XYZ file of C-alpha atoms in Angstrom:
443
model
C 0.000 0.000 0.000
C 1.382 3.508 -0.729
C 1.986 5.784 1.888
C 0.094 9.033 2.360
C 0.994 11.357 4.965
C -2.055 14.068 5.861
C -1.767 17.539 4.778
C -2.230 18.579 8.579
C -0.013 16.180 10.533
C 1.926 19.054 12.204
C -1.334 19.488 14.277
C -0.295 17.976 17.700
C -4.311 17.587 18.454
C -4.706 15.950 15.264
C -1.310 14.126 15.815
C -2.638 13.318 18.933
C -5.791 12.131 17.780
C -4.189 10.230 14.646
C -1.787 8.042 17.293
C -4.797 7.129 19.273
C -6.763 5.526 16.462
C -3.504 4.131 15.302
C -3.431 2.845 18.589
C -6.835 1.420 18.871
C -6.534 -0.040 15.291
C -3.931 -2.122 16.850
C -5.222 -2.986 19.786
C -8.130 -4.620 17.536
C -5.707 -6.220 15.768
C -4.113 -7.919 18.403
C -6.924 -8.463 20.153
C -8.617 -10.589 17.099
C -5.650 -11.270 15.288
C -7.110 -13.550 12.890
C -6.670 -13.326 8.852
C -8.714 -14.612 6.394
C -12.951 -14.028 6.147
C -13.724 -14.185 9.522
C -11.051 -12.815 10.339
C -11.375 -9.878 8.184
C -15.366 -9.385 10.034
C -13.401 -9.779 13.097
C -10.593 -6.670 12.104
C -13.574 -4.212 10.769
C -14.812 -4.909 14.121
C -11.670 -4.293 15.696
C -11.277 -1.210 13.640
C -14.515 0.188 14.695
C -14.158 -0.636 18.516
C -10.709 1.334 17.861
C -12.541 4.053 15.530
C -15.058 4.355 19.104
C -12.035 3.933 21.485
C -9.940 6.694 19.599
C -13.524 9.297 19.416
C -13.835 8.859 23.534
C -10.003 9.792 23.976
C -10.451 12.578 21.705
C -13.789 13.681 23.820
C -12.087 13.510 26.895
C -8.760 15.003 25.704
C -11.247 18.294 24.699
C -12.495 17.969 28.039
C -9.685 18.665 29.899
C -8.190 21.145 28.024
C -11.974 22.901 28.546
C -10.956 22.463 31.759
C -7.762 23.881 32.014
C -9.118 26.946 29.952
C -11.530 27.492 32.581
C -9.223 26.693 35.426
C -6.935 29.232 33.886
C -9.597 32.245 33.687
C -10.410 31.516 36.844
C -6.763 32.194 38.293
C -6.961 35.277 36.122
C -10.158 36.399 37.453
C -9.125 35.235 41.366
C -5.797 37.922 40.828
C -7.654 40.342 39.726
C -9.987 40.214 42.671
C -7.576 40.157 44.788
C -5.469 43.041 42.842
C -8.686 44.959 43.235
C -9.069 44.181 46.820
C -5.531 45.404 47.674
C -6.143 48.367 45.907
C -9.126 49.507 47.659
C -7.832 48.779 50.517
C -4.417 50.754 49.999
C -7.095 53.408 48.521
C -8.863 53.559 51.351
C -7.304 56.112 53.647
C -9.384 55.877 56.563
C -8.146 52.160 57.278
C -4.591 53.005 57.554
C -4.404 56.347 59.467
C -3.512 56.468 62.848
C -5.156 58.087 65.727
C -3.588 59.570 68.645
C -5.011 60.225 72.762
C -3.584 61.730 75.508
C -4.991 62.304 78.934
C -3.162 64.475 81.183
C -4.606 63.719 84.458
C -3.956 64.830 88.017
C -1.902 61.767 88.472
C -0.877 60.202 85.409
C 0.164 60.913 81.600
C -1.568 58.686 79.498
C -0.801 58.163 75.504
C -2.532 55.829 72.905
C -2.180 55.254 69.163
C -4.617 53.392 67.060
C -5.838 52.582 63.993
C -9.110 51.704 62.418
C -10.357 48.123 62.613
C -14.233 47.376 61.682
C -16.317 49.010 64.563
C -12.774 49.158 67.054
C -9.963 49.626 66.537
C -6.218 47.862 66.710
C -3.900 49.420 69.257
C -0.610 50.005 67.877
C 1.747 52.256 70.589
C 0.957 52.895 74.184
C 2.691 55.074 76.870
C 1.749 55.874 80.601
C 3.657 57.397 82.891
C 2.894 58.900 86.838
C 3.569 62.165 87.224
C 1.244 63.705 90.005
C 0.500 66.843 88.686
C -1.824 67.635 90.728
C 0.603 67.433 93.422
C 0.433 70.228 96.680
C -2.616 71.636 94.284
C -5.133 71.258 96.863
C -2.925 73.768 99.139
C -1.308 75.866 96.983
C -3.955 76.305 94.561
C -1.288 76.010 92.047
C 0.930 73.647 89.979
C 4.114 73.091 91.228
C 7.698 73.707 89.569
C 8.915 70.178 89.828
C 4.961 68.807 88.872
C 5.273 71.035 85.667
C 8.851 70.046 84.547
C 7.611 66.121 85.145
C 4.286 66.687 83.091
C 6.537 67.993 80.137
C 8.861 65.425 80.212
C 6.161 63.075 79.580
C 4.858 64.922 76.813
C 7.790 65.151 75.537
C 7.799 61.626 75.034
C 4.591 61.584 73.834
C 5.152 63.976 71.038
C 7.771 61.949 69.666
C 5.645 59.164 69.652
C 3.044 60.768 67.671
C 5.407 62.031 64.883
C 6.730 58.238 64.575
C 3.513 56.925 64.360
C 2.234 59.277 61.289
C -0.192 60.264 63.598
C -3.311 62.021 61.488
C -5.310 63.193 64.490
C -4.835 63.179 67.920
C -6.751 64.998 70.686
C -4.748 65.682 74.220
C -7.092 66.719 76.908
C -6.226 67.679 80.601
C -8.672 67.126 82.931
C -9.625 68.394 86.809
C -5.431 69.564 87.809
C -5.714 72.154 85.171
C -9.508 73.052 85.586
C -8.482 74.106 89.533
C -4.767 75.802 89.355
C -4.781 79.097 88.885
C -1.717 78.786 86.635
C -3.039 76.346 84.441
C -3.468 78.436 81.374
C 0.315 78.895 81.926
C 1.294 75.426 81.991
C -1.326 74.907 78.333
C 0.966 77.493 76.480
C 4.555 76.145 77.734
C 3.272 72.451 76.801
C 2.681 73.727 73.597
C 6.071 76.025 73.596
C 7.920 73.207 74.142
C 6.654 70.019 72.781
C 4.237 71.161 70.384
C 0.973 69.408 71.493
C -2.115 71.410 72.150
C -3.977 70.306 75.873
C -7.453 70.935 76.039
C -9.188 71.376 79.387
C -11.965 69.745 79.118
C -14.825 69.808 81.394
C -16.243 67.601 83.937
C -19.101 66.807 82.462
C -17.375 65.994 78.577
C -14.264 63.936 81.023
C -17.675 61.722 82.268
C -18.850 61.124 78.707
C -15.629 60.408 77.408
C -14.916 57.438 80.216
C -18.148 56.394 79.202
C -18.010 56.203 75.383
C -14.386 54.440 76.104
C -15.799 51.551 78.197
C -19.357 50.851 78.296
C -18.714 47.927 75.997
C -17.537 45.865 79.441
C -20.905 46.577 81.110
C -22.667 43.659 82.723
C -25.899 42.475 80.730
C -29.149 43.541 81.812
C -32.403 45.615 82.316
C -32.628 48.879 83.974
C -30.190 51.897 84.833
C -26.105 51.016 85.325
C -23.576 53.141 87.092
C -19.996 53.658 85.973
C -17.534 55.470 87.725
C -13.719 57.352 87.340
C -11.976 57.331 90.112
C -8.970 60.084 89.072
C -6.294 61.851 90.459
C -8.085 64.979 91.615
C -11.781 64.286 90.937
C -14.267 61.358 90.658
C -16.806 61.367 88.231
C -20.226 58.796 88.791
C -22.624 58.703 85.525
C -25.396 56.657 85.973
C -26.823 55.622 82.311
C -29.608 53.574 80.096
C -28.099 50.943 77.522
C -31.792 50.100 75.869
C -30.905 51.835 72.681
C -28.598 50.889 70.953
C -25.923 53.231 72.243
C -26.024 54.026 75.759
C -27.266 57.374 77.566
C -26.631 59.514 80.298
C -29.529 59.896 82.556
C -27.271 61.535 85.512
C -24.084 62.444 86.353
C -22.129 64.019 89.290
C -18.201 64.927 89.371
C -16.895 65.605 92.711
C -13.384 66.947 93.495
C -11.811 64.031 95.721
C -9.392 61.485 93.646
C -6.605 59.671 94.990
C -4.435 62.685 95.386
C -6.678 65.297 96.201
C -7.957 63.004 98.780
C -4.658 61.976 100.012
C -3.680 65.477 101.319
C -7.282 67.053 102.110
C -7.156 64.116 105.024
C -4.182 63.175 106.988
C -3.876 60.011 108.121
C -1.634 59.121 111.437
C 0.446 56.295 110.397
C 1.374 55.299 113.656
C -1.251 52.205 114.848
C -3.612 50.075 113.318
C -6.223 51.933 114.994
C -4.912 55.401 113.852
C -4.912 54.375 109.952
C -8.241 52.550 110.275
C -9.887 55.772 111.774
C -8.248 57.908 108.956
C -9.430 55.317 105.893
C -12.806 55.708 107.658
C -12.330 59.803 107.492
C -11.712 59.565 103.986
C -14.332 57.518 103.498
C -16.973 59.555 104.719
C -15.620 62.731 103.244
C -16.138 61.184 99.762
C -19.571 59.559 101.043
C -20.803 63.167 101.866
C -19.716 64.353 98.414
C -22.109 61.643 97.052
C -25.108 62.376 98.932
C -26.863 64.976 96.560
C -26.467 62.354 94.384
C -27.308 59.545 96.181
C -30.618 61.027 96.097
C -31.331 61.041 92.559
C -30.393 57.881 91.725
C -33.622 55.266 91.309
C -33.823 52.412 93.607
C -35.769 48.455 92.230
C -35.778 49.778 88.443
C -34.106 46.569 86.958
C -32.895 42.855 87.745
C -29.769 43.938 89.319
C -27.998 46.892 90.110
C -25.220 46.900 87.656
C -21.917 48.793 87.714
C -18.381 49.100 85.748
C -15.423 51.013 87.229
C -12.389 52.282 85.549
C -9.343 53.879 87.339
C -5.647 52.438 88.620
C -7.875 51.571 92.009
C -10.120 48.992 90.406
C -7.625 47.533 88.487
C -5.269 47.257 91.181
C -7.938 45.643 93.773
C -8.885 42.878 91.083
C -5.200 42.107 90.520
C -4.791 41.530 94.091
C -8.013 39.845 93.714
C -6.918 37.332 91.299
C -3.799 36.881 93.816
C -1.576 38.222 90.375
C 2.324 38.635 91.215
C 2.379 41.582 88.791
C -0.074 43.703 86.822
C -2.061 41.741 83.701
C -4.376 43.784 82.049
C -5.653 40.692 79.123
C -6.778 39.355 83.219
C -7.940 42.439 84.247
C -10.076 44.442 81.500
C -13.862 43.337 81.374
C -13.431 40.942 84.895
C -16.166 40.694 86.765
C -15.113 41.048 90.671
C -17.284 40.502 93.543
C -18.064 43.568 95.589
C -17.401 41.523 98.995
C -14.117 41.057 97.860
C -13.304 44.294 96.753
C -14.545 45.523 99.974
C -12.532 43.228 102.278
C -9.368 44.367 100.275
C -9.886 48.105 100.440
C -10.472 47.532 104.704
C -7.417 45.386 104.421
C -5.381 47.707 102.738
C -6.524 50.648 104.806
C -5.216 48.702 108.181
C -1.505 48.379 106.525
C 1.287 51.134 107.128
C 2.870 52.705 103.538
C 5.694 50.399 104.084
C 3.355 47.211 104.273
C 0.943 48.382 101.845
C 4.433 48.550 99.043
C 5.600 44.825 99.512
C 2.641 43.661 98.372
C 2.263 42.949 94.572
C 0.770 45.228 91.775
C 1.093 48.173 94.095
C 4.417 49.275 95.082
C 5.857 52.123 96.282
C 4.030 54.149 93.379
C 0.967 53.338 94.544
C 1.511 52.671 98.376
C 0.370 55.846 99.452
C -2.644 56.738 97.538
C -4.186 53.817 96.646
C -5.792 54.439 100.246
C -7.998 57.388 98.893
C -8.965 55.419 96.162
C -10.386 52.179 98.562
C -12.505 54.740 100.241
C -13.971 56.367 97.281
C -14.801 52.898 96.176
C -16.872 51.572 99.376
C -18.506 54.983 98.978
C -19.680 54.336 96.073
C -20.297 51.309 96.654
C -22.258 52.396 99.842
C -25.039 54.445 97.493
C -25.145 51.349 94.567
C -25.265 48.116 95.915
C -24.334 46.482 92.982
C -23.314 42.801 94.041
C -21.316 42.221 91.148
C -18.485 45.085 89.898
C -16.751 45.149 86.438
C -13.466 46.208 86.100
C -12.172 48.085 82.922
C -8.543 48.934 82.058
C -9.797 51.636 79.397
C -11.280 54.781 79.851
C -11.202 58.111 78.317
C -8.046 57.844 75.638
C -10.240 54.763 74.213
C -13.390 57.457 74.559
C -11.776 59.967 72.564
C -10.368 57.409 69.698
C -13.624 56.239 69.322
C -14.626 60.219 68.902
C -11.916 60.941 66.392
C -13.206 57.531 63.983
C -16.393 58.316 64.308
C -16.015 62.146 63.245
C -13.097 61.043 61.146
C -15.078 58.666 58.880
C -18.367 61.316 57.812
C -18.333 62.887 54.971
C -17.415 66.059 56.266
C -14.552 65.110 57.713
C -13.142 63.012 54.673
C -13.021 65.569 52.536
C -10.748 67.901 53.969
C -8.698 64.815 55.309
C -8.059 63.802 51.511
C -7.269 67.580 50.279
C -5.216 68.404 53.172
C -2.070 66.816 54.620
C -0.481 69.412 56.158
C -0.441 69.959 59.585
C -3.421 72.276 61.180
C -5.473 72.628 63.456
C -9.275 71.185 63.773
C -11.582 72.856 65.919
C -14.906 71.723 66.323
C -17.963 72.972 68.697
C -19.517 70.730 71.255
C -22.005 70.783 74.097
C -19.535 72.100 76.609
C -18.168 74.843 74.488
C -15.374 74.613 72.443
C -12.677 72.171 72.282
C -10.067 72.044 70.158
C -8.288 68.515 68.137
C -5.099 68.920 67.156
C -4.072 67.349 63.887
C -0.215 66.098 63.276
C-alpha cells in the first residue's frame, strides 16, 4: 500500500488524535488477530471498537483542556480580585491612618495610638507614665515647679511618639489639675512652647462622657439603669446611664473633686497604729460619702434585675489584681473581669489597716501606689455604699479609648473626609460641642 501522509499532521491535536486511532486499530488487531474471512469481520470490528475507542479519547482530551481553559480564567479572574481588593484597601485612607489620645490627668500621663479596625480599633503604641501633677494643688492652689517640669517630660515623650507613628489626628485633653490651678493656662501654652501638642481642658461633664463612650462595651448584661464610675487623680466622676438603645445614655451624672491625690492630702492620716490608719481610711471615706449624697438622692432604687456597675481607674484595676492573687499587673486578666463587691470591699479595709511600708511589699502596688491607693479604697466603698451592685466590672480603658472612638467616628463622615483627603499638612481642627469649644489637634 502507498503511503500518504495528511496535509495537517503538524497538528499535535490531530497528531494526537491520529496516534490514538492508530493505537486502537492495533489494539483490535491484536486483540482478534485472525486473517482470512472471519477474520477480516473480526478486524472491521476491531477497527470500529478502535474508531469508538480513539472518538472517547479525543472527547475527553477536549475535556480537559476545557478544563484547564476554565481553570486558567479563573486564576486570572481570582488575581484580579484580589489586585482589586488590595487596591481599595491601599485606597482607602481611613483604614490606615492612625489616631492619637492623651490624657493628662492629676496623676498620670496617658498616651494611645490606634488605627481603624471594623467598629474598634487595633492598638498600635501605648505610653503611661505617673507624674502627680496635681501634686500640693489642693494647698497651693497652684501647679508646682517640679509637677510642671515632670508633666513635660512626659509629653515630651509623647510627642515623639506621635510624629513616629504618622499620627493624622490626635486629641490631648487635661482634665480636673488644670480646671483648679490658677496657673493652668500657663502650663497649656509652655506644653505647647515646648513640645508642640495642644492640651485641652476639658470639662467635667465631657471627662464623664468620654470614660463612658471608652468603656461601656464591658458593662454587665441587663435591664434597667447602670452606674460607671472614674476614680482620678483629683476628681471622681459617677454617671449613671440607660443601655436600651442601641448606644447608651446619660440619665445623671455628678463629678466631685476628691481622687486619689486630692484626697490623700485634704485628710491626713496618722500612720502610727492600726487603729490610727483605720480611723483615717474611715475619714476619707466619709468625706467622699458626703460628696455623694446629693447624688445619692437622685439615683432610682428596684428599676431593673440587678444593680449593675463598671469602674475604671488604677484603684479597680489594682484591687482585682490583688483579687486574682496576680504577682504583677495583667491587664488581658484584668479588662472586662467581673469582681465581687465583697471582695473588693474586704481588700480596700485590708489595705486601709496596713502602714505605707506594708501596703508597698505587696504585689501590683508598690511604692508608686503605696500611698494613695488608700484614697482610692474609700472612694470605692462609697460608692459602693449608694449602689449596691453585688457584682463590679473592672475596665482597664477609659477616656483615651473614649476619645479614639470620637476621632473615627467624626473622622469617617463625609465632612470630615473631605478635607482629610485635600489636606495633609499639619493644622489645626476645631470643632464645637455641648460644653463649648474644644479644640483637636491634627499632626
Amino acid at each position: 500500500m502507498e503511503e500518504r501522509s495528511s496535509p495537517m499532521a503538524s497538528d499535535p491535536d490531530l497528531a494526537a488524535k491520529s496516534a490514538a486511532e492508530n493505537n486502537g486499530n492495533e489494539t483490535g488487531a491484536q486483540k482478534y488477530g485472525d486473517t482470512g474471512t472471519a477474520g477480516m469481520g473480526r478486524e472491521r470490528n476491531a477497527l470500529r471498537d478502535g474508531r469508538k475507542s480513539a472518538q472517547k479519547s479525543a472527547k475527553n482530551h477536549r475535556k480537559t483542556a476545557h478544563s484547564k481553559q476554565k481553570n486558567q480564567s479563573q486564576k486570572y479572574q481570582d488575581k484580579a480580585g484580589l489586585a482589586a481588593d488590595i487596591a481599595q484597601r491601599s485606597n482607602g485612607g481611613q483604614q490606615r491612618r492612625a489616631y492619637g489620645a492623651i490624657d493628662l490627668g492629676t496623676n498620670n500621663c496617658r498616651l494611645l495610638i490606634a488605627k481603624p479596625a471594623g467598629d474598634s480599633f487595633v492598638v498600635v503604641d501605648a505610653f503611661s507614665r505617673v507624674v502627680r501633677l496635681g501634686e500640693g494643688l489642693g494647698t497651693s492652689g497652684r501647679l508646682s515647679q517640679s509637677a510642671m517640669d515632670r508633666a513635660v517630660a512626659a509629653l515630651s515623650v509623647c510627642s515623639d511618639k506621635l510624629k513616629r507613628r504618622n499620627v493624622c489626628l490626635a486629641r490631648s485633653v487635661a482634665t480636673e489639675a488644670c480646671r483648679r490651678a490658677e496657673n493652668g493656662a500657663e502650663f497649656i501654652d509652655r506644653v505647647q512652647r515646648e513640645t508642640g501638642i495642644m492640651l485641652d481642658i476639658i470639662s467635667a461633664e465631657e471627662e464623664a462622657r468620654l470614660a463612658v463612650l471608652g468603656c461601656h462595651i464591658l458593662l454587665e448584661p441587663g435591664q434597667g439603669p447602670a452606674l460607671i464610675f472614674d476614680i482620678g487623680g483629683g476628681s471622681t466622676e459617677l454617671v449613671l446611664i440607660d443601655t436600651d438603645g442601641r448606644a447608651p445614655t446619660i440619665r445623671d451624672w455628678v463629678s466631685v473633686p476628691w481622687g486619689v491625690v486630692s484626697l490623700t492630702e485634704g485628710v491626713q492620716v496618722d500612720n502610727s497604729s492600726l487603729q490610727t490608719r483605720q480611723a483615717g481610711y474611715e475619714a476619707m471615706r466619709a468625706k467622699a460619702a458626703e460628696s455623694f449624697r446629693e447624688f445619692s438622692d437622685r439615683l432610682p432604687r428596684g428599676e431593673g434585675d440587678l444593680y449593675r456597675m463598671l469602674g475604671t481607674s488604677g484603684t479597680v484595676t489594682t484591687l482585682a489584681s490583688l483579687h486574682l492573687k496576680l504577682p504583677c499587673y495583667n491587664r488581658n486578666a484584668i479588662d472586662g473581669l467581673i469582681v465581687p463587691s465583697t471582695s473588693m470591699r474586704q481588700i480596700s479595709q485590708d489595705l486601709g489597716g496596713m502602714s505605707p511600708n506594708e501596703r508597698a511589699k505587696v504585689p501590683c502596688i508598690g511604692s508608686d501606689r503605696a500611698e494613695l491607693v488608700i484614697a482610692g479604697c474609700a472612694i470605692l466603698e462609697a460608692i459602693l455604699d449608694i449602689w449596691p451592685a453585688e457584682r463590679l466590672g473592672i475596665a482597664d480603658r477609659g477616656i483615651r479609648e473614649g476619645i479614639l472612638r470620637s476621632l473615627m467616628t467624626q473622622s469617617s463622615s463625609p465632612a470630615e473626609q473631605a478635607p482629610a483627603k485635600a489636606k495633609q499638612s499639619r493644622g489645626k481642627m476645631t470643632r464645637n460641642a455641648k460644653n463649648g469649644n474644644r479644640r483637636a489637634r491634627r499632626t
